[in-house]
Tab-separated table of C-alpha atoms in Angstrom:
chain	number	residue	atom	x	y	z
A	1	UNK	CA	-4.158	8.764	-21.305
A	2	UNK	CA	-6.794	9.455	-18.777
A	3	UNK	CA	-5.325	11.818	-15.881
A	4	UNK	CA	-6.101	8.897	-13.685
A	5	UNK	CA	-3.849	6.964	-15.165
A	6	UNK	CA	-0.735	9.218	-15.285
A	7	UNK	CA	1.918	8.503	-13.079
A	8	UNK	CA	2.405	10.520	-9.955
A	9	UNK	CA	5.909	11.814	-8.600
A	10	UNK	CA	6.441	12.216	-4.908
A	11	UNK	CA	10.262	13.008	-4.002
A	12	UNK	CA	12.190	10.325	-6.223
A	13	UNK	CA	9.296	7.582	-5.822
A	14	UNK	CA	7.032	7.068	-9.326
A	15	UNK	CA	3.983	5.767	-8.978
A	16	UNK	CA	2.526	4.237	-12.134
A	17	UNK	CA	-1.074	5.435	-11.234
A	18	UNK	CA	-3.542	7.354	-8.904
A	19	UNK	CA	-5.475	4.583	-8.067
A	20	UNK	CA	-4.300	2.993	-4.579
A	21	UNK	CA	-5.729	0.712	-1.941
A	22	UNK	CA	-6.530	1.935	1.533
A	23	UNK	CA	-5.757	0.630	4.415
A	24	UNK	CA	-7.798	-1.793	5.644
A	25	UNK	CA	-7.526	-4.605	8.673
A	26	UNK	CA	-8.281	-7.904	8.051
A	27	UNK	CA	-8.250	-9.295	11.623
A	28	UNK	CA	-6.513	-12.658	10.328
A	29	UNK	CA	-2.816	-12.644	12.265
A	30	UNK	CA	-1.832	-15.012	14.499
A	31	UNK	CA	-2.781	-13.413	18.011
A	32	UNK	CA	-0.296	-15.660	20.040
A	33	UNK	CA	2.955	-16.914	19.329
A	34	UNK	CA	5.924	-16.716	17.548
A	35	UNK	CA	4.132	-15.718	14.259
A	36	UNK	CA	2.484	-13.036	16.607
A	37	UNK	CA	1.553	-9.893	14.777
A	38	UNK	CA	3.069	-11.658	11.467
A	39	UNK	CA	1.191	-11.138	7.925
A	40	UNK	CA	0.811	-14.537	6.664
A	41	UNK	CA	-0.885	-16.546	3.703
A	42	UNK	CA	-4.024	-14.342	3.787
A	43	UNK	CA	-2.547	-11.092	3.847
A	44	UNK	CA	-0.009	-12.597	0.696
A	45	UNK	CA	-3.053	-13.235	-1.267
A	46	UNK	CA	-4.812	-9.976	-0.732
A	47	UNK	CA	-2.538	-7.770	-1.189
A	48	UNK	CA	-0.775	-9.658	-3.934
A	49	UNK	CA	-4.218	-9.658	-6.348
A	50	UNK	CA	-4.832	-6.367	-6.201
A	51	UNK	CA	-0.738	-5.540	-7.066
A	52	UNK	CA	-1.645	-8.232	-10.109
A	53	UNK	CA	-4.715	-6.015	-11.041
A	54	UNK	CA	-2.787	-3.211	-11.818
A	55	UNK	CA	-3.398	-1.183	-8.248
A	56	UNK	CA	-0.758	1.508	-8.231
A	57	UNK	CA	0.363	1.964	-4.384
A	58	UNK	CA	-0.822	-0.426	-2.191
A	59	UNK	CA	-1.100	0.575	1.748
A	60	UNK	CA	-1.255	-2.044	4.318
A	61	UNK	CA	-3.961	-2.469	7.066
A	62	UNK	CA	-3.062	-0.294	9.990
A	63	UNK	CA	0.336	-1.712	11.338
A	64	UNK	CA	1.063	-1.509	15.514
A	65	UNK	CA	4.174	-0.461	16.794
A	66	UNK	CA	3.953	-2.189	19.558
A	67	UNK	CA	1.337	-5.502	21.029
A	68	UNK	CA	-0.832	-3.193	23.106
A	69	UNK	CA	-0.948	-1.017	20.497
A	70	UNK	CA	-2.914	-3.526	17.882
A	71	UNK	CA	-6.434	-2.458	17.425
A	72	UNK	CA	-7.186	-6.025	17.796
A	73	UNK	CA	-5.013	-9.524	18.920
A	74	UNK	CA	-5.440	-10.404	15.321
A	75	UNK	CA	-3.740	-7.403	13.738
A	76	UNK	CA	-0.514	-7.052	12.751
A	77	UNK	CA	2.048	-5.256	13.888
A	78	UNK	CA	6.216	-4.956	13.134
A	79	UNK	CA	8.435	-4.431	16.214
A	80	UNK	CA	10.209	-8.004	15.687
A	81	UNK	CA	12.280	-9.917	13.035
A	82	UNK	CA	9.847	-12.496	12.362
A	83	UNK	CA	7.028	-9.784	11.063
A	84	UNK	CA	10.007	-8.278	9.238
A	85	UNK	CA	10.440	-10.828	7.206
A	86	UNK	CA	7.399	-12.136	6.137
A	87	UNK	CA	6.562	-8.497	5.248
A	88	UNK	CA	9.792	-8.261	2.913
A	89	UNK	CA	7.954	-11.789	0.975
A	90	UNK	CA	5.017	-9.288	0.323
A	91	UNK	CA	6.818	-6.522	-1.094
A	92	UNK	CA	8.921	-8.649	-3.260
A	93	UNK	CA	6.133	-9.487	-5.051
A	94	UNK	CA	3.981	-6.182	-5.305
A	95	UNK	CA	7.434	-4.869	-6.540
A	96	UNK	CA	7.468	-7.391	-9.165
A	97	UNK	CA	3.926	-5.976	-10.270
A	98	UNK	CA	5.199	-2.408	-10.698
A	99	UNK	CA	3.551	-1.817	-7.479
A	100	UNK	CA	4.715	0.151	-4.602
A	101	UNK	CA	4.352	-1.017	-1.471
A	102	UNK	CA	3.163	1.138	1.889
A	103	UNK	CA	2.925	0.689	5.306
A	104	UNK	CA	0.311	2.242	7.631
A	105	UNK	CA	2.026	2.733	11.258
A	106	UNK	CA	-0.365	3.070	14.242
A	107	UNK	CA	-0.833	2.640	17.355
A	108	UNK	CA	-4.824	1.789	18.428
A	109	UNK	CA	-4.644	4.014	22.280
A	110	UNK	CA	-8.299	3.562	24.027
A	111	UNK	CA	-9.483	1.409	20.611
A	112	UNK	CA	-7.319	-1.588	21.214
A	113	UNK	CA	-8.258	-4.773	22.533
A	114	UNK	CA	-10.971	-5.684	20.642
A	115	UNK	CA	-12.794	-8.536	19.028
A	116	UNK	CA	-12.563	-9.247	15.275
A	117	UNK	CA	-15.283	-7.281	13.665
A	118	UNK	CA	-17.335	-10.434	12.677
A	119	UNK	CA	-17.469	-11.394	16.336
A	120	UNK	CA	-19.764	-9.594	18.579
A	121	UNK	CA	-19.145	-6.096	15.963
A	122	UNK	CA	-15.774	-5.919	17.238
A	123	UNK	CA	-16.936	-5.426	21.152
A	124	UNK	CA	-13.881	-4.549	23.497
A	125	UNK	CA	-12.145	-7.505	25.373
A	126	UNK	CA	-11.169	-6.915	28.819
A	127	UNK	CA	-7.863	-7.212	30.571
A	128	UNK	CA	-6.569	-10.450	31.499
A	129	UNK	CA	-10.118	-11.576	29.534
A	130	UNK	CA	-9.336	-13.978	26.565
A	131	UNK	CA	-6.457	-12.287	24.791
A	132	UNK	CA	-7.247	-8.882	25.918
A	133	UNK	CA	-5.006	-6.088	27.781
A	134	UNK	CA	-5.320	-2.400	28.882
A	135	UNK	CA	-5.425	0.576	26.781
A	136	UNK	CA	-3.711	3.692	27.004
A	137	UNK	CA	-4.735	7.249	25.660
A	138	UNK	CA	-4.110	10.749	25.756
A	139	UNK	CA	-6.633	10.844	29.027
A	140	UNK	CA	-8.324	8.378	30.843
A	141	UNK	CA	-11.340	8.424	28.626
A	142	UNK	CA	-13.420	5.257	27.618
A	143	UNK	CA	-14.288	4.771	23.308
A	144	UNK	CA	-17.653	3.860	24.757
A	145	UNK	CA	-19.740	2.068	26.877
A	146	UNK	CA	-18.317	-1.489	27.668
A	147	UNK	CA	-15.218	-0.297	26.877
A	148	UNK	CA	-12.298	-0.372	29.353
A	149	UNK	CA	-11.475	3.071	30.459
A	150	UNK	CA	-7.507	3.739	28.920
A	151	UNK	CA	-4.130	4.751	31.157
A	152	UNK	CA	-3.256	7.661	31.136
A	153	UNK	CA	-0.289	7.964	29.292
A	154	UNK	CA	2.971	9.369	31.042
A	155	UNK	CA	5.481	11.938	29.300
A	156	UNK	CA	8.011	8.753	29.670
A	157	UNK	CA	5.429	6.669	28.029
A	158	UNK	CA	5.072	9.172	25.365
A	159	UNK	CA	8.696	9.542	24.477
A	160	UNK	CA	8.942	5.916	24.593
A	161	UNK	CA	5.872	5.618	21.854
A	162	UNK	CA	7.217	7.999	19.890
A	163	UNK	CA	10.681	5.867	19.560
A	164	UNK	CA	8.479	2.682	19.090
A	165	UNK	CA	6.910	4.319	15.763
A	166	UNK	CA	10.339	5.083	14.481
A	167	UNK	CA	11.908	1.605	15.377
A	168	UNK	CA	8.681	0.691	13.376
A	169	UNK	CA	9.676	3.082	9.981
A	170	UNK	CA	13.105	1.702	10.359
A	171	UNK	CA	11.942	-2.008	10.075
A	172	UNK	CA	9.431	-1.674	7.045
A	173	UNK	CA	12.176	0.323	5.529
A	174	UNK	CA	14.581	-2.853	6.015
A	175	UNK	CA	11.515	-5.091	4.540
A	176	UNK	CA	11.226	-3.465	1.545
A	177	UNK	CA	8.426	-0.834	1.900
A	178	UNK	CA	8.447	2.172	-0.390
A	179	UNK	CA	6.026	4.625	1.347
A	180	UNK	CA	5.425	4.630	5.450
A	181	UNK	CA	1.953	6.727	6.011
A	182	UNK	CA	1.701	7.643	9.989
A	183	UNK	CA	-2.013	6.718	11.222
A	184	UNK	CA	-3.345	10.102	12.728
A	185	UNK	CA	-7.125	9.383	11.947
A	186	UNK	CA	-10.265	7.344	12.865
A	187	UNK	CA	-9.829	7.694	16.468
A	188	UNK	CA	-6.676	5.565	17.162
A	189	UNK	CA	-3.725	7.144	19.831
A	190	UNK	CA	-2.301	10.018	17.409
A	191	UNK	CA	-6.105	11.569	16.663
A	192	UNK	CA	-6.912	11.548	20.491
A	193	UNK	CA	-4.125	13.216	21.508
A	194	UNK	CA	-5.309	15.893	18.465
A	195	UNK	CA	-9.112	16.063	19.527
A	196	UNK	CA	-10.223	17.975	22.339
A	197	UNK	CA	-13.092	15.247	22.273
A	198	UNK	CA	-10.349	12.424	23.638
A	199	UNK	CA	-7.705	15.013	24.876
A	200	UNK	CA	-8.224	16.388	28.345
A	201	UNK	CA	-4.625	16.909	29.560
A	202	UNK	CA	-3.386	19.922	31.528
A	203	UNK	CA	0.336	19.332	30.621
A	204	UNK	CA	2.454	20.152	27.719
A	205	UNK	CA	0.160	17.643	25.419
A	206	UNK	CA	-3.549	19.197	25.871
A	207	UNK	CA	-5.267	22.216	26.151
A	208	UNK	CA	-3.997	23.949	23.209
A	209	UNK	CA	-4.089	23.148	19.533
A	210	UNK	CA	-0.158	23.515	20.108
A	211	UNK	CA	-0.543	20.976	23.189
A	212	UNK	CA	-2.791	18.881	21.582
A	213	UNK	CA	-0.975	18.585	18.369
A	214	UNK	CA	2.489	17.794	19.764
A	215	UNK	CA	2.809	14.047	19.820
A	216	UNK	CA	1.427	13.977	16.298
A	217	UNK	CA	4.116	16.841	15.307
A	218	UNK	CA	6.847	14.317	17.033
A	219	UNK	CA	5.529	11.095	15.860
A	220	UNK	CA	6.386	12.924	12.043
A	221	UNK	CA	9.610	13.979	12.997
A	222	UNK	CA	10.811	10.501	14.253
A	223	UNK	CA	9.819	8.878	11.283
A	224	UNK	CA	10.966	11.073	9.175
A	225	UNK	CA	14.082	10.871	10.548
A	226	UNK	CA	14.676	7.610	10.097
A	227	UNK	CA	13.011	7.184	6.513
A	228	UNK	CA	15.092	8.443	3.654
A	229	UNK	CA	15.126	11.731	2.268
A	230	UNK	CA	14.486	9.798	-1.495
A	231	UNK	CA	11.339	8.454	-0.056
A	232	UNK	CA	7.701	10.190	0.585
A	233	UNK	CA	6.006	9.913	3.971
A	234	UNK	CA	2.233	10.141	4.054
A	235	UNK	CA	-0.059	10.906	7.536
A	236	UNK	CA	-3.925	9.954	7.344
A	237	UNK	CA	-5.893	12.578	8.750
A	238	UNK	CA	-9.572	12.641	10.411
A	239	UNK	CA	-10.550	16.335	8.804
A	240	UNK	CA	-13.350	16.574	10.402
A	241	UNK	CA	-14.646	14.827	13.832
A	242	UNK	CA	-18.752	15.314	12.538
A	243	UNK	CA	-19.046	16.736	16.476
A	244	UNK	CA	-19.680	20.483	17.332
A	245	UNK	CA	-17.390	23.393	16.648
A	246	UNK	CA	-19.018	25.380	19.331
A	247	UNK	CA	-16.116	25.448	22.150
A	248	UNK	CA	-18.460	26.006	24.636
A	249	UNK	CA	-20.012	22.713	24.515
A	250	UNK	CA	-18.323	19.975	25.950
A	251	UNK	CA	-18.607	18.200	22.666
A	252	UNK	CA	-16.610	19.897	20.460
A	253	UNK	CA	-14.183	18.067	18.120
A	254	UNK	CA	-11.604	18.256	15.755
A	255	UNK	CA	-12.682	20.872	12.840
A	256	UNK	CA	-11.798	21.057	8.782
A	257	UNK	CA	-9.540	24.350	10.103
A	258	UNK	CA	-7.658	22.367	12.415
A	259	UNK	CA	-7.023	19.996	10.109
A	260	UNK	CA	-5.714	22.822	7.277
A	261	UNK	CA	-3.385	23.807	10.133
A	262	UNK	CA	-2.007	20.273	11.160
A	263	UNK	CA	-1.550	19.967	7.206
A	264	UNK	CA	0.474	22.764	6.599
A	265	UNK	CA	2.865	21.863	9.963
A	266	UNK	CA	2.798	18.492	8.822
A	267	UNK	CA	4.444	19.601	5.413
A	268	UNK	CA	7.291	21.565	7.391
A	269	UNK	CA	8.016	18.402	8.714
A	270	UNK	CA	8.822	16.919	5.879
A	271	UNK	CA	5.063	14.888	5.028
A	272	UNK	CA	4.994	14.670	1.299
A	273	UNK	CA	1.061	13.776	1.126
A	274	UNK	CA	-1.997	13.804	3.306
A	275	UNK	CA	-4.805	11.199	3.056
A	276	UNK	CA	-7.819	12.968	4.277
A	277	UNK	CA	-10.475	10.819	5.729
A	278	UNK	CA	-13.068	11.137	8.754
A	279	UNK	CA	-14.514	11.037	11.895
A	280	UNK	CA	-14.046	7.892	14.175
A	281	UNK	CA	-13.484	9.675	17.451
A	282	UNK	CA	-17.512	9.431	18.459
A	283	UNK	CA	-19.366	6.665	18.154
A	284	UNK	CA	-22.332	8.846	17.975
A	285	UNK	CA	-20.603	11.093	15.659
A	286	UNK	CA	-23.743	11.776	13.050
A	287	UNK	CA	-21.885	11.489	9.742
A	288	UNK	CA	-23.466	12.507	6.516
A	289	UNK	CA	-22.157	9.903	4.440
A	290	UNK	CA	-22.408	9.622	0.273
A	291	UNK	CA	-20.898	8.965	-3.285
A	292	UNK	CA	-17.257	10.862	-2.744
A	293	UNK	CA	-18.609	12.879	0.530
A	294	UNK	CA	-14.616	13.276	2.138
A	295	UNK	CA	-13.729	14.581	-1.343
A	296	UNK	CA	-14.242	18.155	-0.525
A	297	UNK	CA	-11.902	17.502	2.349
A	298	UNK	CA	-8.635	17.005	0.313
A	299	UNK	CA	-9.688	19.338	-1.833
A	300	UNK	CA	-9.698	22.276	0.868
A	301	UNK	CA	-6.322	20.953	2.239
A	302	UNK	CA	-4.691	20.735	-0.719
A	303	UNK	CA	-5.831	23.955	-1.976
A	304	UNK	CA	-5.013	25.942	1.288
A	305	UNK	CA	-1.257	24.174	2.397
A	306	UNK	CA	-0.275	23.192	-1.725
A	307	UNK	CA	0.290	19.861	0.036
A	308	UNK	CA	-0.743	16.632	-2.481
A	309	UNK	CA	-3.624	14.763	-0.802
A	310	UNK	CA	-5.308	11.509	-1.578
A	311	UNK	CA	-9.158	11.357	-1.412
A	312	UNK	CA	-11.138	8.369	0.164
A	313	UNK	CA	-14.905	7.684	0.811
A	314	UNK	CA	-17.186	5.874	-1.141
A	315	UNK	CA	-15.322	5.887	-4.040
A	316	UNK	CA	-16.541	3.093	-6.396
A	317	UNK	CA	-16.870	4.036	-10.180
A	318	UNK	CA	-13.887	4.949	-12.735
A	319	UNK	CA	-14.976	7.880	-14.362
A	320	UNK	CA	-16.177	9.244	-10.992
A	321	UNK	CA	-11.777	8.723	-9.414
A	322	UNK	CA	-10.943	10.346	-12.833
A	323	UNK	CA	-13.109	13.453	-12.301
A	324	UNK	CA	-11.839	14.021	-8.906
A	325	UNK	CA	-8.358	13.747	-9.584
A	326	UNK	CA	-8.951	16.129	-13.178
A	327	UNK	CA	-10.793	18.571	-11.013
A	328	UNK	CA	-7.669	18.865	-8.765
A	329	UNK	CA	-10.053	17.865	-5.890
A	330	UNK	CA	-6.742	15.443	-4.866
A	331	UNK	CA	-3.480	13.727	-6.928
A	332	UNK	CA	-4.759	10.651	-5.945
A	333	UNK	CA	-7.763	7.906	-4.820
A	334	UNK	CA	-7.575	5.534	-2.339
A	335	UNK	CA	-10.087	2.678	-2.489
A	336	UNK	CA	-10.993	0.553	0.146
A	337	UNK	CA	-14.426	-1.763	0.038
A	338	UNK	CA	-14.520	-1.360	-4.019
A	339	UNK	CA	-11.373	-3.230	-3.365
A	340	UNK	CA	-12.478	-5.990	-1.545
A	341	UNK	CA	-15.024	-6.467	-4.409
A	342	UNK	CA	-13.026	-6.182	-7.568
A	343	UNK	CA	-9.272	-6.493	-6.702
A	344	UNK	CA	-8.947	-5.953	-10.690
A	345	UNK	CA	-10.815	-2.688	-10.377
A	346	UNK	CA	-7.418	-0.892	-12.092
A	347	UNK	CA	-7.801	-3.102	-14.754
A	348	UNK	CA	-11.157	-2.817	-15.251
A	349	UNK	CA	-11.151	1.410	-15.088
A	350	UNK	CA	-8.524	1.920	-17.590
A	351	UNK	CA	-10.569	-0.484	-20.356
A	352	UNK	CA	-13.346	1.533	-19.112
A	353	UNK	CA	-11.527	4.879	-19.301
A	354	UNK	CA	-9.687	4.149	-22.824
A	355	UNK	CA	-6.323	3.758	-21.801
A	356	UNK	CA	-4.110	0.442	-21.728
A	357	UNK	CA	-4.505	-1.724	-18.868
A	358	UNK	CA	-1.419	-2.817	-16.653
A	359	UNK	CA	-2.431	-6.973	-17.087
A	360	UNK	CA	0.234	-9.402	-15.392
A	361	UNK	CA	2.243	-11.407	-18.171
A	362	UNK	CA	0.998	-14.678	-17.194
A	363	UNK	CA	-2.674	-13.132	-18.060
A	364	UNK	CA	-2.120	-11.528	-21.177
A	365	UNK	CA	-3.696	-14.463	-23.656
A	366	UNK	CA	-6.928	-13.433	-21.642
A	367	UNK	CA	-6.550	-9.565	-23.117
């Protein structure tokens, strides 16, 4: 058996495999409604064929805790009964593949309100414009240009977010979901309260890495109090911002050593695994992007906290996931466009890599 294909432990949860799906929006929810927010058809099918081609943990696109915290009207989100239960159709059936299912819990801050990414590249809709409403952030600090500049969130408003995400971890936990990963990357609400890029506050939640890092330190704890002790909780990370680490320029971002830090605090809070990704703060972050480039990433945080991690970036061949997981650069892969292209890719790597396939029973006269 290749190493990619041995099963991976995390508290009293098996996964069959190493390879798992990202996260990744598809901008296809209802964005008015009663089916609001909902997963529906679309998001059966797509998550469904790559659980039938043999994926081992499948996470779903980032999931708002709240409406104004969607990245875009057409996410989804879970904070109501109707969303609950069309989730708990989805992981009946990626349970029925041997799959575990995952939820991604975020909350968009100053990146909400947007356009679907096919219209206009996802260009910010205004307040009261179309379907669009005001963002909120750590500080009143625009993405970008065009975008509208986000409230300032309250310590009320804080608490109250923080209860939001763990009404959230309680209702994917009631629809059936096996993992709940906290969304503290790509520039969404949790990674600009952690970047001194986004983060300008004077109170209790800037200034400091201690200040700064707070509401993702609570954000854990919530969930984690509410999702059982049997059952692993992941956070996605940004490691790096791709912006200065010079503190004296007024650019200056999240570093690789913050990151290490946040890890290891993250693990005293009971995280089980960290899925290191990158950047998203900036727009004009200058990213050096190639084959496996967030790889050395996980591999840093896992060596320096002991913490499992899960390695994403341009990860699109077989034998290149089975080197990084035999190298101990990470336990696991997460792929997200290779996905989208081959939703059999599983299938397809263990054939490739010698071992037997996972094939669903009603396709087995084709193997």
């Amino acid at each position: 058996m290749s190493v990619l294909f041995e099963p991976l432990s995390l508290r009293s949860l098996t996964v069959r495999n190493r390879l798992w799906m990202a996260p990744m929006c598809q901008y296809s929810a209802a964005p008015e409604g009663p089916e609001t927010g909902a997963p529906n058809d679309w998001h059966f099918q797509h998550l469904g064929a790559r659980a039938a081609g043999g994926t081992g943990l499948i996470l779903t696109e980032a999931t708002a805790v709240s409406p104004e915290g969607r990245i875009s009207p057409y996410d989804l989100g879970l904070w109501n009964d109707t969303q609950q239960a069309a989730f708990a159709r989805i992981t009946r059936f990626l349970k029925s593949q041997g799959t575990v299912p995952g939820i991604q819990i975020a909350h968009a801050g100053r990146k909400a309100s947007t356009e679907r990414t096919w219209v206009d590249r996802g260009a910010p809709i205004a307040p009261g414009d179309g379907y669009g409403w005001q963002p909120v952030s750590a500080s009143a600090l625009p993405f970008d240009d065009g975008y509208t500049t986000p409230a300032e969130l309250t310590t009320a408003e804080i608490d109250a977010i923080v209860e939001e995400f763990a009404a959230t971890a309680r209702r994917a936990l009631a629809a059936g979901f096996e993992v709940a990963e906290i969304h503290g990357a790509h520039g969404y609400l949790v990674h600009q309260f952690l970047s001194p890029y986004s983060n300008h506050r004077t109170d209790a939640y800037g200034g400091s890495y201690e200040g700064r890092a707070r509401f993702a330190l609570r954000v854990a704890e919530a969930v984690r109090a509410v999702w059982p002790d049997e059952l692993p909780l992941f956070f996605r990370v940004s490691a790096t911002d791709w912006l200065t680490e010079d503190e004296s320029d007024d650019r200056t971002g999240w570093t690789v050593d913050d990151t290490v830090r946040l890890a290891a605090d993250l693990g005293h809070r009971g995280v089980d695994l960290i899925d290191v990704s990158s950047g998203g703060i900036a727009p004009n972050a200058r990213i050096e992007t190639g084959p496996g480039y967030q790889v050395p990433f996980a591999e840093r945080i896992r060596r320096e906290t002991g913490l499992p991690v899960a390695a994403v970036g341009l990860i699109t061949e077989a034998r290149q996931a089975e080197k990084i997981v035999a190298d101990g650069q990470a336990d696991a892969v997460m792929l997200g466009r290779e996905l989208l292209r081959d939703p059999y890719f599983a299938l397809h790597a263990a054939r490739e890599l010698g071992d037997e396939p996972y094939v669903a029973q009603p396709y087995h006269r084709a193997y």
